[in-house]
Structure formats: structure tokens, C-alpha cells
Short mmCIF file of C-alpha atoms in Angstrom, two decimals:
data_model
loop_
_atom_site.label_atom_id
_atom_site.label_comp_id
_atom_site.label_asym_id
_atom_site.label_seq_id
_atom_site.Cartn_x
_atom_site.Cartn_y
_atom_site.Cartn_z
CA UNK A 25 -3.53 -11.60 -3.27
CA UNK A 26 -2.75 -9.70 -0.33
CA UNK A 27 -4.60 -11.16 2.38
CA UNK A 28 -2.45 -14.55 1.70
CA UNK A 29 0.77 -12.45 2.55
CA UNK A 30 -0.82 -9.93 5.08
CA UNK A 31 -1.97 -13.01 7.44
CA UNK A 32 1.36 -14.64 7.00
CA UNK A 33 2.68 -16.78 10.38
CA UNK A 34 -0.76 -16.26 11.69
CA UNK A 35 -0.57 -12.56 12.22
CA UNK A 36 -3.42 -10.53 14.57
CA UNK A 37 -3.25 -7.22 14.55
CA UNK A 38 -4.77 -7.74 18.27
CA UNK A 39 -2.25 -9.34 19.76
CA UNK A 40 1.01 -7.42 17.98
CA UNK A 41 3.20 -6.35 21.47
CA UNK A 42 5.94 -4.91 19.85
CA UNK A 43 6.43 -1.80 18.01
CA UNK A 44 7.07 -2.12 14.20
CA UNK A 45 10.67 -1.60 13.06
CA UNK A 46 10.26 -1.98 9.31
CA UNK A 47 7.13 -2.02 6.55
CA UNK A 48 5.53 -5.66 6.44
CA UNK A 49 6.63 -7.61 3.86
CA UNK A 50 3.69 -8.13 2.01
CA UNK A 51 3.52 -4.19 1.50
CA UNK A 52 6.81 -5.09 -0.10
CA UNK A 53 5.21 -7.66 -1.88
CA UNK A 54 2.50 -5.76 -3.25
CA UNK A 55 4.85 -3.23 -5.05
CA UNK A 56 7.25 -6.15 -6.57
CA UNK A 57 3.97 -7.48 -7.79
CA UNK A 58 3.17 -3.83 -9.38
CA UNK A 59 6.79 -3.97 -10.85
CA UNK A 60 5.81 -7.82 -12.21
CA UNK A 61 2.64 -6.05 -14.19
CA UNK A 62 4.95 -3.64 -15.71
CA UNK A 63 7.04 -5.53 -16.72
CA UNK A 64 4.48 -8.05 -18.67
CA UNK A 65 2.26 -5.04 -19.92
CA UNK A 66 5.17 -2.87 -21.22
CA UNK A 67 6.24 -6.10 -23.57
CA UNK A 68 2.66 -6.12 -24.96
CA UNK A 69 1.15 -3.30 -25.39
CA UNK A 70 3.20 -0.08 -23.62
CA UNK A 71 0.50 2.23 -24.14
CA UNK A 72 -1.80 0.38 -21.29
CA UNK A 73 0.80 0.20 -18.82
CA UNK A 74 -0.29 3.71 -17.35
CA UNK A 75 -4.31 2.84 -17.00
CA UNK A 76 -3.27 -0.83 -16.11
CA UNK A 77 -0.96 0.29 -13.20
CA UNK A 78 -3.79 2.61 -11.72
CA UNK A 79 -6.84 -0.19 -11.65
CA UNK A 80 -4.19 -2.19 -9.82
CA UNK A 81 -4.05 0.39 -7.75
CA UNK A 82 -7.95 0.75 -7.15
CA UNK A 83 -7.74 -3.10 -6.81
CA UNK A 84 -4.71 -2.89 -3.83
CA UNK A 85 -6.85 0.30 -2.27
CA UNK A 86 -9.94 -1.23 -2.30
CA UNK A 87 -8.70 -5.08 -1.10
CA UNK A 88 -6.78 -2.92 2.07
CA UNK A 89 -9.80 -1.10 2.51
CA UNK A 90 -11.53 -4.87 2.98
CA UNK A 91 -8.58 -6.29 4.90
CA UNK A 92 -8.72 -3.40 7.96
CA UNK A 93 -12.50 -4.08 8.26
CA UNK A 94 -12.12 -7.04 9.10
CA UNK A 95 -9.86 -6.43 12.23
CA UNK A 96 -12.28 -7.42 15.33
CA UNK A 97 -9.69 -5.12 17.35
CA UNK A 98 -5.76 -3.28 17.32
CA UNK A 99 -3.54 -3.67 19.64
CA UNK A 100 -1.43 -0.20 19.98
CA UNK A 101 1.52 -1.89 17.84
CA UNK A 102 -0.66 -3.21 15.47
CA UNK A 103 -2.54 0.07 14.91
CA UNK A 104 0.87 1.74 14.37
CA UNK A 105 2.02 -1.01 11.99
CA UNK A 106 -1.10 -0.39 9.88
CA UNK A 107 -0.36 3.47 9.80
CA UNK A 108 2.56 2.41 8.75
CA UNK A 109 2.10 0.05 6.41
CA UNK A 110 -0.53 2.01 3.93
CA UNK A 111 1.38 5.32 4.21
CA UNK A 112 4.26 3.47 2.48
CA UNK A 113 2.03 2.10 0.06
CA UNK A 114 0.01 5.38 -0.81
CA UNK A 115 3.30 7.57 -0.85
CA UNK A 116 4.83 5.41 -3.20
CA UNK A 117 2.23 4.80 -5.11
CA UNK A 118 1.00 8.63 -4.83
CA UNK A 119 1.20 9.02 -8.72
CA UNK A 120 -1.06 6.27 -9.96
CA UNK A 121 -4.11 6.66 -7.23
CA UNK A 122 -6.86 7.30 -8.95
CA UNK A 123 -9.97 9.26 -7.11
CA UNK A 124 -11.49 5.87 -6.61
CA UNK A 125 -8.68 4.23 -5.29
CA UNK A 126 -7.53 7.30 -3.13
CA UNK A 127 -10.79 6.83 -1.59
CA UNK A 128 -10.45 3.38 -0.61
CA UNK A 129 -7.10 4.03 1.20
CA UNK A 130 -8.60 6.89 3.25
CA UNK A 131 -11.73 4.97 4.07
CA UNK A 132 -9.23 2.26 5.41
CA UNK A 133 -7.12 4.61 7.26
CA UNK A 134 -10.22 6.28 8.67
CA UNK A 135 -10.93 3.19 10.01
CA UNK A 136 -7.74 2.74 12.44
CA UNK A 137 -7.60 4.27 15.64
CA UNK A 138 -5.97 7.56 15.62
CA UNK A 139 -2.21 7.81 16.53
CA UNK A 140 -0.31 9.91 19.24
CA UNK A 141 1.96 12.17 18.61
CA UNK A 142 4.78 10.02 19.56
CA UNK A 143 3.77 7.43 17.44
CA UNK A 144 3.33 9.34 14.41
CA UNK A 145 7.38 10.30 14.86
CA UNK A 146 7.82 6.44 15.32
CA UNK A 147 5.76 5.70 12.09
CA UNK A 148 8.17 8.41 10.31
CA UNK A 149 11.28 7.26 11.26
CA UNK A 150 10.33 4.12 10.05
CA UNK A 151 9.21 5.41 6.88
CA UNK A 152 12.32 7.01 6.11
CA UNK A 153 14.32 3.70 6.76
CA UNK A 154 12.07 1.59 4.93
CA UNK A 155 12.50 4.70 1.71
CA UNK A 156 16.58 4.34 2.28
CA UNK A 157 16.95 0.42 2.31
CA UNK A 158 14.12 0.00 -0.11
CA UNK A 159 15.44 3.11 -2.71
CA UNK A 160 15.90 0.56 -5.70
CA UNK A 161 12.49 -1.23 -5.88
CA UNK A 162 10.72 2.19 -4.87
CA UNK A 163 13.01 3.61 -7.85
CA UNK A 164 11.06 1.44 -10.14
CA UNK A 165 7.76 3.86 -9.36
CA UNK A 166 9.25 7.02 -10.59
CA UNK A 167 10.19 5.25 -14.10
CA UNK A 168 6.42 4.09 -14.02
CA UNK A 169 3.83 6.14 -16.27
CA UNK A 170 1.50 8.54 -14.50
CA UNK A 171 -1.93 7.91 -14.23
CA UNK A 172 -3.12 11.17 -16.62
CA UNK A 173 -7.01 10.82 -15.58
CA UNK A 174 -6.83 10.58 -11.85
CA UNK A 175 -10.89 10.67 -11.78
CA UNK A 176 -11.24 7.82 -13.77
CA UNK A 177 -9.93 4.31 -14.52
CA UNK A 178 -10.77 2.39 -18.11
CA UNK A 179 -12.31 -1.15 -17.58
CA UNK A 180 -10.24 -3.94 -18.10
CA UNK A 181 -12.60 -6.33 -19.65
#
């Protein structure tokens, strides 16, 4: 699901020269797709949407975790744009990370080279503009039901 979009026009996280101005898009698309689960769930059966949400949650954690991995080597801009990228997932999603899937995001993070100081004030001013121009959709997460259990997850099957 998210490699597809990550990967999107051939993207290396090698080769990235210039600095990141905005989340990636398929960070976007990951919480529209979170939004599309609601959505479904909350039609069926409302009292599932809660546990759903968070093993989707695992599921994104655990498929970033993967993704970064894989990355042979970061350019400076690409390491930035990954900071970047899962702190706006994991602060938006802050409320329905499980312990398993909280783990998965740090163990990806942990893998990306560390950032200066200048570039973690670069990677929060484009936090904040990515919070302000995406305020609706990221609206959507505070409506969402909290995860109650954050230590575990139910099974799906």
C-alpha cells in the first residue's frame, strides 16, 4: 500500500538534492486511506472502529519500518524528508499507536541518520505548514476513537 505511493516518479532517497518543502504525498495518502477505513467500519459495526484504526496503525508503523530498511543510502535531503515525513504521521496519528506500532516507528526513525540542528528547525517549519494547509483532513483524527489499550491490539481474523 504504501510502498506503491512512497516510490512514486521513481523516487531515491539517495539522490533527493533539494530540501523538502511540504510532507510527501503518500504520507497524505496514508491518512485519507485511514479516513476511508472509518468511514466503511463506522457504517458496520461502530464499536470496531477504535481497535480497527490502531492495527492499521501497527500495519502503517511496521510497513515504514520495512520501507526505511531498505534505503541502500540518504542523501542529506532525503534524510530530512524522512524525518519529516514519519513525524507527521506519528503526531497525527499519536492517539491510536499502539506499543507495538509505536515501536515500529521508532525502530524506523532510529534507523535514519541523525539531523542537525538546523535541520530539525527546517523539519518544524515544515511541519507546521503541512498542520495549517492540511487542518481539515488532520481534523478528521481528533473525531476518530482512541485506541483505549495502547499495549495491545485485537486480531482481525
Amino acid at each position: 500500500m504504501i510502498e506503491r505511493s512512497m516510490y512514486l516518479g521513481q523516487y531515491d532517497w539517495g539522490k533527493v538534492d533539494h530540501p523538502p518543502t511540504d510532507v510527501r504525498t503518500y504520507v497524505k495518502e496514508i491518512l485519507l486511506n485511514i479516513t476511508h477505513v472509518h468511514a466503511e467500519v463506522v457504517r458496520v459495526w461502530p464499536g470496531l472502529v477504535g481497535k480497527l484504526i490502531g492495527r492499521v496503525v501497527e500495519g502503517v508503523g511496521e510497513e515504514m519500518s520495512r520501507l526505511i530498511a531498505c534505503v541502500g543510502n540518504w542523501s542529506k535531503s532525503g534524510t530530512l524528508q524522512a524525518h519529516i515525513d514519519l513525524a507527521a504521521l506519528t503526531s497525527v496519528l499519536q492517539n491510536h499507536i499502539s506499543l507495538a506500532a509505536s515501536a515500529s516507528f521508532e525502530e524506523a526513525r532510529e534507523m535514519l541518520p541523525k539531523l542537525s540542528a538546523a535541520d530539525e528547525r527546517v523539519k518544524e517549519e515544515v511541519l507546521q505548514s503541512f498542520r495549517r494547509k492540511m487542518r481539515f483532513l488532520l481534523g478528521c483524527f481528533l473525531e476518530l476513537e482512541h485506541l483505549e489499550d495502547s499495549i495491545t491490539t485485537h486480531s482481525l481474523a
